[in-house]
């Protein structure tokens, strides 16, 4: 069952979306506005997000940008705004698709399924038996899951997707906690220690791949 986050400031629309999606095997969580949505995104893992644009606390464009600082989860904007410039703006800020209200239930589900299929085939990285699978939000070694927290999973993913690139601590904070976070470098170092310990205990030679660049940050070596 795929987990979907529904974001809107109208309770009726949230209830309608959930009514449409539950028969299609979606586990729906409702966020009544942007602030609640950001809280959920930081605490839970979702397979896909449906996002309204016109909301009072923070509009959908701003929220899409903030979500992209935290996760690469597929985002479909669901809105009554249908001007071309609005669609282009949403896509440039990180949305994956756009559907206008009123929408056809079957079209919405088809668009969601297309994004999830694409995610299943493109968002996995495998290195010597260590598999990072974004669609399942799972890291495993030789088919045995490694229990990471969401932020640990995102951190190792950023490194594995960008081999040989040095990530400064500040950059990792921006990518995982958000640019307004008061998180410091010590928190990053603590997460790195936890990631290394968990992967090492699973039997993978993490020390050969996950390298500390002293005084700068961390990087993933493509071929040790």
PDB file of C-alpha atoms in Angstrom:
ATOM      1  CA  UNK A   1       0.000   0.000   0.000  1.00  0.00           C
ATOM      2  CA  UNK A   2       1.413   3.401  -1.030  1.00  0.00           C
ATOM      3  CA  UNK A   3       1.276   6.196   1.502  1.00  0.00           C
ATOM      4  CA  UNK A   4       0.042   9.540   0.177  1.00  0.00           C
ATOM      5  CA  UNK A   5       0.056  12.937   1.901  1.00  0.00           C
ATOM      6  CA  UNK A   6      -2.929  15.121   0.945  1.00  0.00           C
ATOM      7  CA  UNK A   7      -2.354  18.846   1.500  1.00  0.00           C
ATOM      8  CA  UNK A   8      -5.192  21.370   1.258  1.00  0.00           C
ATOM      9  CA  UNK A   9      -6.778  24.058   3.420  1.00  0.00           C
ATOM     10  CA  UNK A  10     -10.288  22.811   2.585  1.00  0.00           C
ATOM     11  CA  UNK A  11     -11.453  19.867   4.667  1.00  0.00           C
ATOM     12  CA  UNK A  12     -14.041  18.929   2.038  1.00  0.00           C
ATOM     13  CA  UNK A  13     -11.340  18.537  -0.615  1.00  0.00           C
ATOM     14  CA  UNK A  14      -9.171  16.462   1.726  1.00  0.00           C
ATOM     15  CA  UNK A  15     -12.089  14.160   2.459  1.00  0.00           C
ATOM     16  CA  UNK A  16     -12.961  13.897  -1.252  1.00  0.00           C
ATOM     17  CA  UNK A  17      -9.400  12.981  -2.251  1.00  0.00           C
ATOM     18  CA  UNK A  18      -9.220  10.335   0.462  1.00  0.00           C
ATOM     19  CA  UNK A  19     -12.566   8.955  -0.680  1.00  0.00           C
ATOM     20  CA  UNK A  20     -11.239   8.663  -4.251  1.00  0.00           C
ATOM     21  CA  UNK A  21      -7.902   7.110  -3.351  1.00  0.00           C
ATOM     22  CA  UNK A  22      -8.590   4.594  -0.587  1.00  0.00           C
ATOM     23  CA  UNK A  23     -10.318   2.085  -2.949  1.00  0.00           C
ATOM     24  CA  UNK A  24      -7.133   2.197  -5.063  1.00  0.00           C
ATOM     25  CA  UNK A  25      -5.031   0.934  -2.165  1.00  0.00           C
ATOM     26  CA  UNK A  26      -3.642   4.273  -0.972  1.00  0.00           C
ATOM     27  CA  UNK A  27      -3.026   4.977   2.703  1.00  0.00           C
ATOM     28  CA  UNK A  28      -4.104   8.621   2.956  1.00  0.00           C
ATOM     29  CA  UNK A  29      -2.868  11.157   5.506  1.00  0.00           C
ATOM     30  CA  UNK A  30      -4.520  14.596   5.513  1.00  0.00           C
ATOM     31  CA  UNK A  31      -2.631  17.823   6.201  1.00  0.00           C
ATOM     32  CA  UNK A  32      -4.835  20.850   6.780  1.00  0.00           C
ATOM     33  CA  UNK A  33      -2.463  23.460   5.400  1.00  0.00           C
ATOM     34  CA  UNK A  34       1.264  23.940   4.864  1.00  0.00           C
ATOM     35  CA  UNK A  35       2.527  24.066   8.450  1.00  0.00           C
ATOM     36  CA  UNK A  36       0.944  20.742   9.377  1.00  0.00           C
ATOM     37  CA  UNK A  37       2.190  19.256   6.093  1.00  0.00           C
ATOM     38  CA  UNK A  38       5.804  20.214   6.824  1.00  0.00           C
ATOM     39  CA  UNK A  39       5.552  18.620  10.258  1.00  0.00           C
ATOM     40  CA  UNK A  40       4.338  15.358   8.713  1.00  0.00           C
ATOM     41  CA  UNK A  41       7.013  15.431   5.982  1.00  0.00           C
ATOM     42  CA  UNK A  42       9.779  15.805   8.576  1.00  0.00           C
ATOM     43  CA  UNK A  43       8.449  12.993  10.757  1.00  0.00           C
ATOM     44  CA  UNK A  44       7.106  10.413   8.295  1.00  0.00           C
ATOM     45  CA  UNK A  45       7.893   8.812   4.949  1.00  0.00           C
ATOM     46  CA  UNK A  46       5.445   9.219   2.042  1.00  0.00           C
ATOM     47  CA  UNK A  47       5.377   7.656  -1.412  1.00  0.00           C
ATOM     48  CA  UNK A  48       3.634  10.607  -3.077  1.00  0.00           C
ATOM     49  CA  UNK A  49       2.231  14.059  -2.209  1.00  0.00           C
ATOM     50  CA  UNK A  50      -0.870  15.821  -3.579  1.00  0.00           C
ATOM     51  CA  UNK A  51      -0.493  19.547  -3.027  1.00  0.00           C
ATOM     52  CA  UNK A  52      -2.946  22.435  -3.361  1.00  0.00           C
ATOM     53  CA  UNK A  53      -1.583  25.878  -4.331  1.00  0.00           C
ATOM     54  CA  UNK A  54      -3.901  28.448  -2.753  1.00  0.00           C
ATOM     55  CA  UNK A  55      -3.420  28.137   1.010  1.00  0.00           C
ATOM     56  CA  UNK A  56      -3.255  30.934   3.602  1.00  0.00           C
ATOM     57  CA  UNK A  57      -0.218  29.995   5.742  1.00  0.00           C
ATOM     58  CA  UNK A  58       2.132  29.306   2.843  1.00  0.00           C
ATOM     59  CA  UNK A  59       1.151  28.842  -0.779  1.00  0.00           C
ATOM     60  CA  UNK A  60       1.753  25.592  -2.630  1.00  0.00           C
ATOM     61  CA  UNK A  61       4.706  26.929  -4.586  1.00  0.00           C
ATOM     62  CA  UNK A  62       6.566  27.902  -1.420  1.00  0.00           C
ATOM     63  CA  UNK A  63       5.639  24.620   0.239  1.00  0.00           C
ATOM     64  CA  UNK A  64       6.801  22.621  -2.796  1.00  0.00           C
ATOM     65  CA  UNK A  65      10.182  24.356  -2.537  1.00  0.00           C
ATOM     66  CA  UNK A  66      10.417  23.524   1.172  1.00  0.00           C
ATOM     67  CA  UNK A  67       9.443  19.883   0.615  1.00  0.00           C
ATOM     68  CA  UNK A  68      12.176  19.592  -2.006  1.00  0.00           C
ATOM     69  CA  UNK A  69      14.743  20.639   0.611  1.00  0.00           C
ATOM     70  CA  UNK A  70      13.724  17.619   2.678  1.00  0.00           C
ATOM     71  CA  UNK A  71      12.814  14.824   0.269  1.00  0.00           C
ATOM     72  CA  UNK A  72      12.566  13.801  -3.395  1.00  0.00           C
ATOM     73  CA  UNK A  73       9.051  12.392  -2.914  1.00  0.00           C
ATOM     74  CA  UNK A  74       6.902  12.764  -6.087  1.00  0.00           C
ATOM     75  CA  UNK A  75       4.629  15.821  -5.918  1.00  0.00           C
ATOM     76  CA  UNK A  76       1.456  16.413  -7.919  1.00  0.00           C
ATOM     77  CA  UNK A  77      -0.051  19.888  -7.669  1.00  0.00           C
ATOM     78  CA  UNK A  78      -3.856  19.714  -7.530  1.00  0.00           C
ATOM     79  CA  UNK A  79      -5.357  23.167  -8.034  1.00  0.00           C
ATOM     80  CA  UNK A  80      -8.016  25.286  -9.711  1.00  0.00           C
ATOM     81  CA  UNK A  81      -5.307  27.496 -11.242  1.00  0.00           C
ATOM     82  CA  UNK A  82      -4.794  26.444 -14.838  1.00  0.00           C
ATOM     83  CA  UNK A  83      -2.766  29.294 -16.363  1.00  0.00           C
ATOM     84  CA  UNK A  84       0.318  28.087 -18.220  1.00  0.00           C
ATOM     85  CA  UNK A  85       2.652  30.266 -16.148  1.00  0.00           C
ATOM     86  CA  UNK A  86       1.333  28.688 -12.935  1.00  0.00           C
ATOM     87  CA  UNK A  87       2.009  25.202 -14.269  1.00  0.00           C
ATOM     88  CA  UNK A  88       5.530  26.137 -15.372  1.00  0.00           C
ATOM     89  CA  UNK A  89       6.254  27.779 -12.020  1.00  0.00           C
ATOM     90  CA  UNK A  90       5.208  24.668 -10.103  1.00  0.00           C
ATOM     91  CA  UNK A  91       7.305  22.372 -12.274  1.00  0.00           C
ATOM     92  CA  UNK A  92      10.355  24.614 -11.942  1.00  0.00           C
ATOM     93  CA  UNK A  93      10.039  24.555  -8.153  1.00  0.00           C
ATOM     94  CA  UNK A  94      10.132  20.757  -8.069  1.00  0.00           C
ATOM     95  CA  UNK A  95       6.618  19.460  -8.728  1.00  0.00           C
ATOM     96  CA  UNK A  96       6.486  16.319 -10.880  1.00  0.00           C
ATOM     97  CA  UNK A  97       3.005  16.789 -12.330  1.00  0.00           C
ATOM     98  CA  UNK A  98       0.011  19.131 -12.300  1.00  0.00           C
ATOM     99  CA  UNK A  99      -3.736  18.443 -12.441  1.00  0.00           C
ATOM    100  CA  UNK A 100      -6.512  21.042 -12.341  1.00  0.00           C
ATOM    101  CA  UNK A 101      -9.782  21.043 -10.409  1.00  0.00           C
ATOM    102  CA  UNK A 102     -12.305  19.729 -11.140  1.00  0.00           C
ATOM    103  CA  UNK A 103     -10.425  16.590 -12.094  1.00  0.00           C
ATOM    104  CA  UNK A 104     -11.347  13.116 -13.235  1.00  0.00           C
ATOM    105  CA  UNK A 105     -10.724  10.482 -10.571  1.00  0.00           C
ATOM    106  CA  UNK A 106      -9.332   7.967 -13.042  1.00  0.00           C
ATOM    107  CA  UNK A 107      -6.923  10.522 -14.538  1.00  0.00           C
ATOM    108  CA  UNK A 108      -5.619  11.470 -11.095  1.00  0.00           C
ATOM    109  CA  UNK A 109      -4.999   7.841 -10.143  1.00  0.00           C
ATOM    110  CA  UNK A 110      -3.336   7.169 -13.508  1.00  0.00           C
ATOM    111  CA  UNK A 111      -0.967  10.108 -13.056  1.00  0.00           C
ATOM    112  CA  UNK A 112      -0.091   8.942  -9.539  1.00  0.00           C
ATOM    113  CA  UNK A 113       0.599   5.407 -10.713  1.00  0.00           C
ATOM    114  CA  UNK A 114       2.793   6.683 -13.557  1.00  0.00           C
ATOM    115  CA  UNK A 115       4.941   8.669 -11.130  1.00  0.00           C
ATOM    116  CA  UNK A 116       5.236   5.724  -8.757  1.00  0.00           C
ATOM    117  CA  UNK A 117       6.282   3.391 -11.592  1.00  0.00           C
ATOM    118  CA  UNK A 118       8.923   5.857 -12.707  1.00  0.00           C
ATOM    119  CA  UNK A 119      10.166   6.168  -9.143  1.00  0.00           C
ATOM    120  CA  UNK A 120      10.397   2.389  -8.774  1.00  0.00           C
ATOM    121  CA  UNK A 121      12.697   2.069 -11.785  1.00  0.00           C
ATOM    122  CA  UNK A 122      14.972   5.094 -11.327  1.00  0.00           C
ATOM    123  CA  UNK A 123      15.496   5.577  -7.622  1.00  0.00           C
ATOM    124  CA  UNK A 124      17.599   2.626  -6.608  1.00  0.00           C
ATOM    125  CA  UNK A 125      21.362   2.419  -6.186  1.00  0.00           C
ATOM    126  CA  UNK A 126      23.198  -0.877  -5.691  1.00  0.00           C
ATOM    127  CA  UNK A 127      26.864  -1.141  -4.716  1.00  0.00           C
ATOM    128  CA  UNK A 128      28.400  -4.520  -3.900  1.00  0.00           C
ATOM    129  CA  UNK A 129      25.167  -5.823  -2.355  1.00  0.00           C
ATOM    130  CA  UNK A 130      24.263  -2.563  -0.563  1.00  0.00           C
ATOM    131  CA  UNK A 131      20.926  -1.416  -2.011  1.00  0.00           C
ATOM    132  CA  UNK A 132      19.464   2.068  -1.449  1.00  0.00           C
ATOM    133  CA  UNK A 133      15.815   1.937  -2.562  1.00  0.00           C
ATOM    134  CA  UNK A 134      14.044   5.285  -2.408  1.00  0.00           C
ATOM    135  CA  UNK A 135      10.691   3.912  -3.556  1.00  0.00           C
ATOM    136  CA  UNK A 136      10.602   1.626  -0.516  1.00  0.00           C
ATOM    137  CA  UNK A 137      12.557   4.044   1.687  1.00  0.00           C
ATOM    138  CA  UNK A 138      14.809   1.126   2.562  1.00  0.00           C
ATOM    139  CA  UNK A 139      18.531   0.417   2.764  1.00  0.00           C
ATOM    140  CA  UNK A 140      19.539  -3.227   2.685  1.00  0.00           C
ATOM    141  CA  UNK A 141      22.658  -5.370   2.397  1.00  0.00           C
ATOM    142  CA  UNK A 142      22.383  -8.739   0.669  1.00  0.00           C
ATOM    143  CA  UNK A 143      18.576  -8.464   0.943  1.00  0.00           C
ATOM    144  CA  UNK A 144      18.645  -7.843   4.712  1.00  0.00           C
ATOM    145  CA  UNK A 145      17.147  -4.453   5.747  1.00  0.00           C
ATOM    146  CA  UNK A 146      19.281  -1.964   7.686  1.00  0.00           C
ATOM    147  CA  UNK A 147      17.166   0.059  10.098  1.00  0.00           C
ATOM    148  CA  UNK A 148      17.904   3.748   9.454  1.00  0.00           C
ATOM    149  CA  UNK A 149      15.982   6.806  10.609  1.00  0.00           C
ATOM    150  CA  UNK A 150      14.447   8.939   7.806  1.00  0.00           C
ATOM    151  CA  UNK A 151      17.228  11.544   8.050  1.00  0.00           C
ATOM    152  CA  UNK A 152      19.940   8.867   8.085  1.00  0.00           C
ATOM    153  CA  UNK A 153      18.363   7.318   4.990  1.00  0.00           C
ATOM    154  CA  UNK A 154      18.263  10.672   3.173  1.00  0.00           C
ATOM    155  CA  UNK A 155      21.854  11.465   4.111  1.00  0.00           C
ATOM    156  CA  UNK A 156      23.334   8.208   2.837  1.00  0.00           C
ATOM    157  CA  UNK A 157      21.160   8.566  -0.278  1.00  0.00           C
ATOM    158  CA  UNK A 158      22.533  12.009  -1.122  1.00  0.00           C
ATOM    159  CA  UNK A 159      26.067  10.656  -0.803  1.00  0.00           C
ATOM    160  CA  UNK A 160      25.485   7.457  -2.797  1.00  0.00           C
ATOM    161  CA  UNK A 161      23.717   9.356  -5.611  1.00  0.00           C
ATOM    162  CA  UNK A 162      26.663  11.759  -5.923  1.00  0.00           C
ATOM    163  CA  UNK A 163      29.834   9.628  -5.721  1.00  0.00           C
ATOM    164  CA  UNK A 164      33.161  11.410  -5.207  1.00  0.00           C
ATOM    165  CA  UNK A 165      31.397  14.707  -4.434  1.00  0.00           C
ATOM    166  CA  UNK A 166      32.341  16.287  -1.112  1.00  0.00           C
ATOM    167  CA  UNK A 167      29.329  17.383   0.959  1.00  0.00           C
ATOM    168  CA  UNK A 168      30.071  20.066   3.517  1.00  0.00           C
ATOM    169  CA  UNK A 169      28.191  19.759   6.800  1.00  0.00           C
ATOM    170  CA  UNK A 170      26.273  22.960   6.042  1.00  0.00           C
ATOM    171  CA  UNK A 171      25.158  21.544   2.689  1.00  0.00           C
ATOM    172  CA  UNK A 172      23.896  18.354   4.324  1.00  0.00           C
ATOM    173  CA  UNK A 173      21.980  20.422   6.869  1.00  0.00           C
ATOM    174  CA  UNK A 174      20.311  22.404   4.050  1.00  0.00           C
ATOM    175  CA  UNK A 175      19.405  19.240   2.132  1.00  0.00           C
ATOM    176  CA  UNK A 176      18.052  17.227   5.044  1.00  0.00           C
ATOM    177  CA  UNK A 177      16.892  19.622   7.763  1.00  0.00           C
ATOM    178  CA  UNK A 178      16.157  22.733   5.668  1.00  0.00           C
ATOM    179  CA  UNK A 179      17.979  26.006   5.237  1.00  0.00           C
ATOM    180  CA  UNK A 180      16.285  27.652   8.247  1.00  0.00           C
ATOM    181  CA  UNK A 181      17.215  24.822  10.603  1.00  0.00           C
ATOM    182  CA  UNK A 182      19.295  25.583  13.682  1.00  0.00           C
ATOM    183  CA  UNK A 183      20.881  22.124  13.441  1.00  0.00           C
ATOM    184  CA  UNK A 184      24.663  22.211  13.797  1.00  0.00           C
ATOM    185  CA  UNK A 185      27.590  20.250  12.467  1.00  0.00           C
ATOM    186  CA  UNK A 186      27.711  17.989  15.520  1.00  0.00           C
ATOM    187  CA  UNK A 187      24.265  16.651  14.666  1.00  0.00           C
ATOM    188  CA  UNK A 188      25.513  15.769  11.183  1.00  0.00           C
ATOM    189  CA  UNK A 189      28.541  14.005  12.689  1.00  0.00           C
ATOM    190  CA  UNK A 190      26.277  12.061  15.050  1.00  0.00           C
ATOM    191  CA  UNK A 191      24.112  10.882  12.152  1.00  0.00           C
ATOM    192  CA  UNK A 192      27.215   9.851  10.217  1.00  0.00           C
ATOM    193  CA  UNK A 193      28.442   7.743  13.154  1.00  0.00           C
ATOM    194  CA  UNK A 194      25.061   6.049  13.436  1.00  0.00           C
ATOM    195  CA  UNK A 195      24.931   5.318   9.699  1.00  0.00           C
ATOM    196  CA  UNK A 196      28.427   3.836   9.703  1.00  0.00           C
ATOM    197  CA  UNK A 197      27.764   1.701  12.784  1.00  0.00           C
ATOM    198  CA  UNK A 198      24.511   0.286  11.412  1.00  0.00           C
ATOM    199  CA  UNK A 199      25.922  -0.515   7.977  1.00  0.00           C
ATOM    200  CA  UNK A 200      29.120  -1.964   9.435  1.00  0.00           C
ATOM    201  CA  UNK A 201      27.094  -4.238  11.728  1.00  0.00           C
ATOM    202  CA  UNK A 202      25.239  -5.513   8.648  1.00  0.00           C
ATOM    203  CA  UNK A 203      28.568  -6.679   7.208  1.00  0.00           C
ATOM    204  CA  UNK A 204      29.172  -4.090   4.487  1.00  0.00           C
ATOM    205  CA  UNK A 205      32.715  -2.563   4.400  1.00  0.00           C
ATOM    206  CA  UNK A 206      31.424   0.970   4.883  1.00  0.00           C
ATOM    207  CA  UNK A 207      34.837   2.367   5.790  1.00  0.00           C
ATOM    208  CA  UNK A 208      36.044   1.760   2.235  1.00  0.00           C
ATOM    209  CA  UNK A 209      33.265   3.886   0.728  1.00  0.00           C
ATOM    210  CA  UNK A 210      32.037   6.477   3.236  1.00  0.00           C
ATOM    211  CA  UNK A 211      34.990   8.840   3.687  1.00  0.00           C
ATOM    212  CA  UNK A 212      35.565  11.794   6.003  1.00  0.00           C
ATOM    213  CA  UNK A 213      37.213  14.791   4.341  1.00  0.00           C
ATOM    214  CA  UNK A 214      38.787  16.334   7.409  1.00  0.00           C
ATOM    215  CA  UNK A 215      37.822  19.935   8.054  1.00  0.00           C
ATOM    216  CA  UNK A 216      35.310  19.914   5.209  1.00  0.00           C
ATOM    217  CA  UNK A 217      32.675  17.165   5.290  1.00  0.00           C
ATOM    218  CA  UNK A 218      31.961  13.742   3.823  1.00  0.00           C
ATOM    219  CA  UNK A 219      31.897  11.919   0.500  1.00  0.00           C
ATOM    220  CA  UNK A 220      31.059   8.535  -0.993  1.00  0.00           C
ATOM    221  CA  UNK A 221      33.825   6.860  -2.974  1.00  0.00           C
ATOM    222  CA  UNK A 222      32.523   5.224  -6.151  1.00  0.00           C
ATOM    223  CA  UNK A 223      35.286   2.606  -6.285  1.00  0.00           C
ATOM    224  CA  UNK A 224      37.503   2.106  -3.228  1.00  0.00           C
TER     225      UNK A 224
END
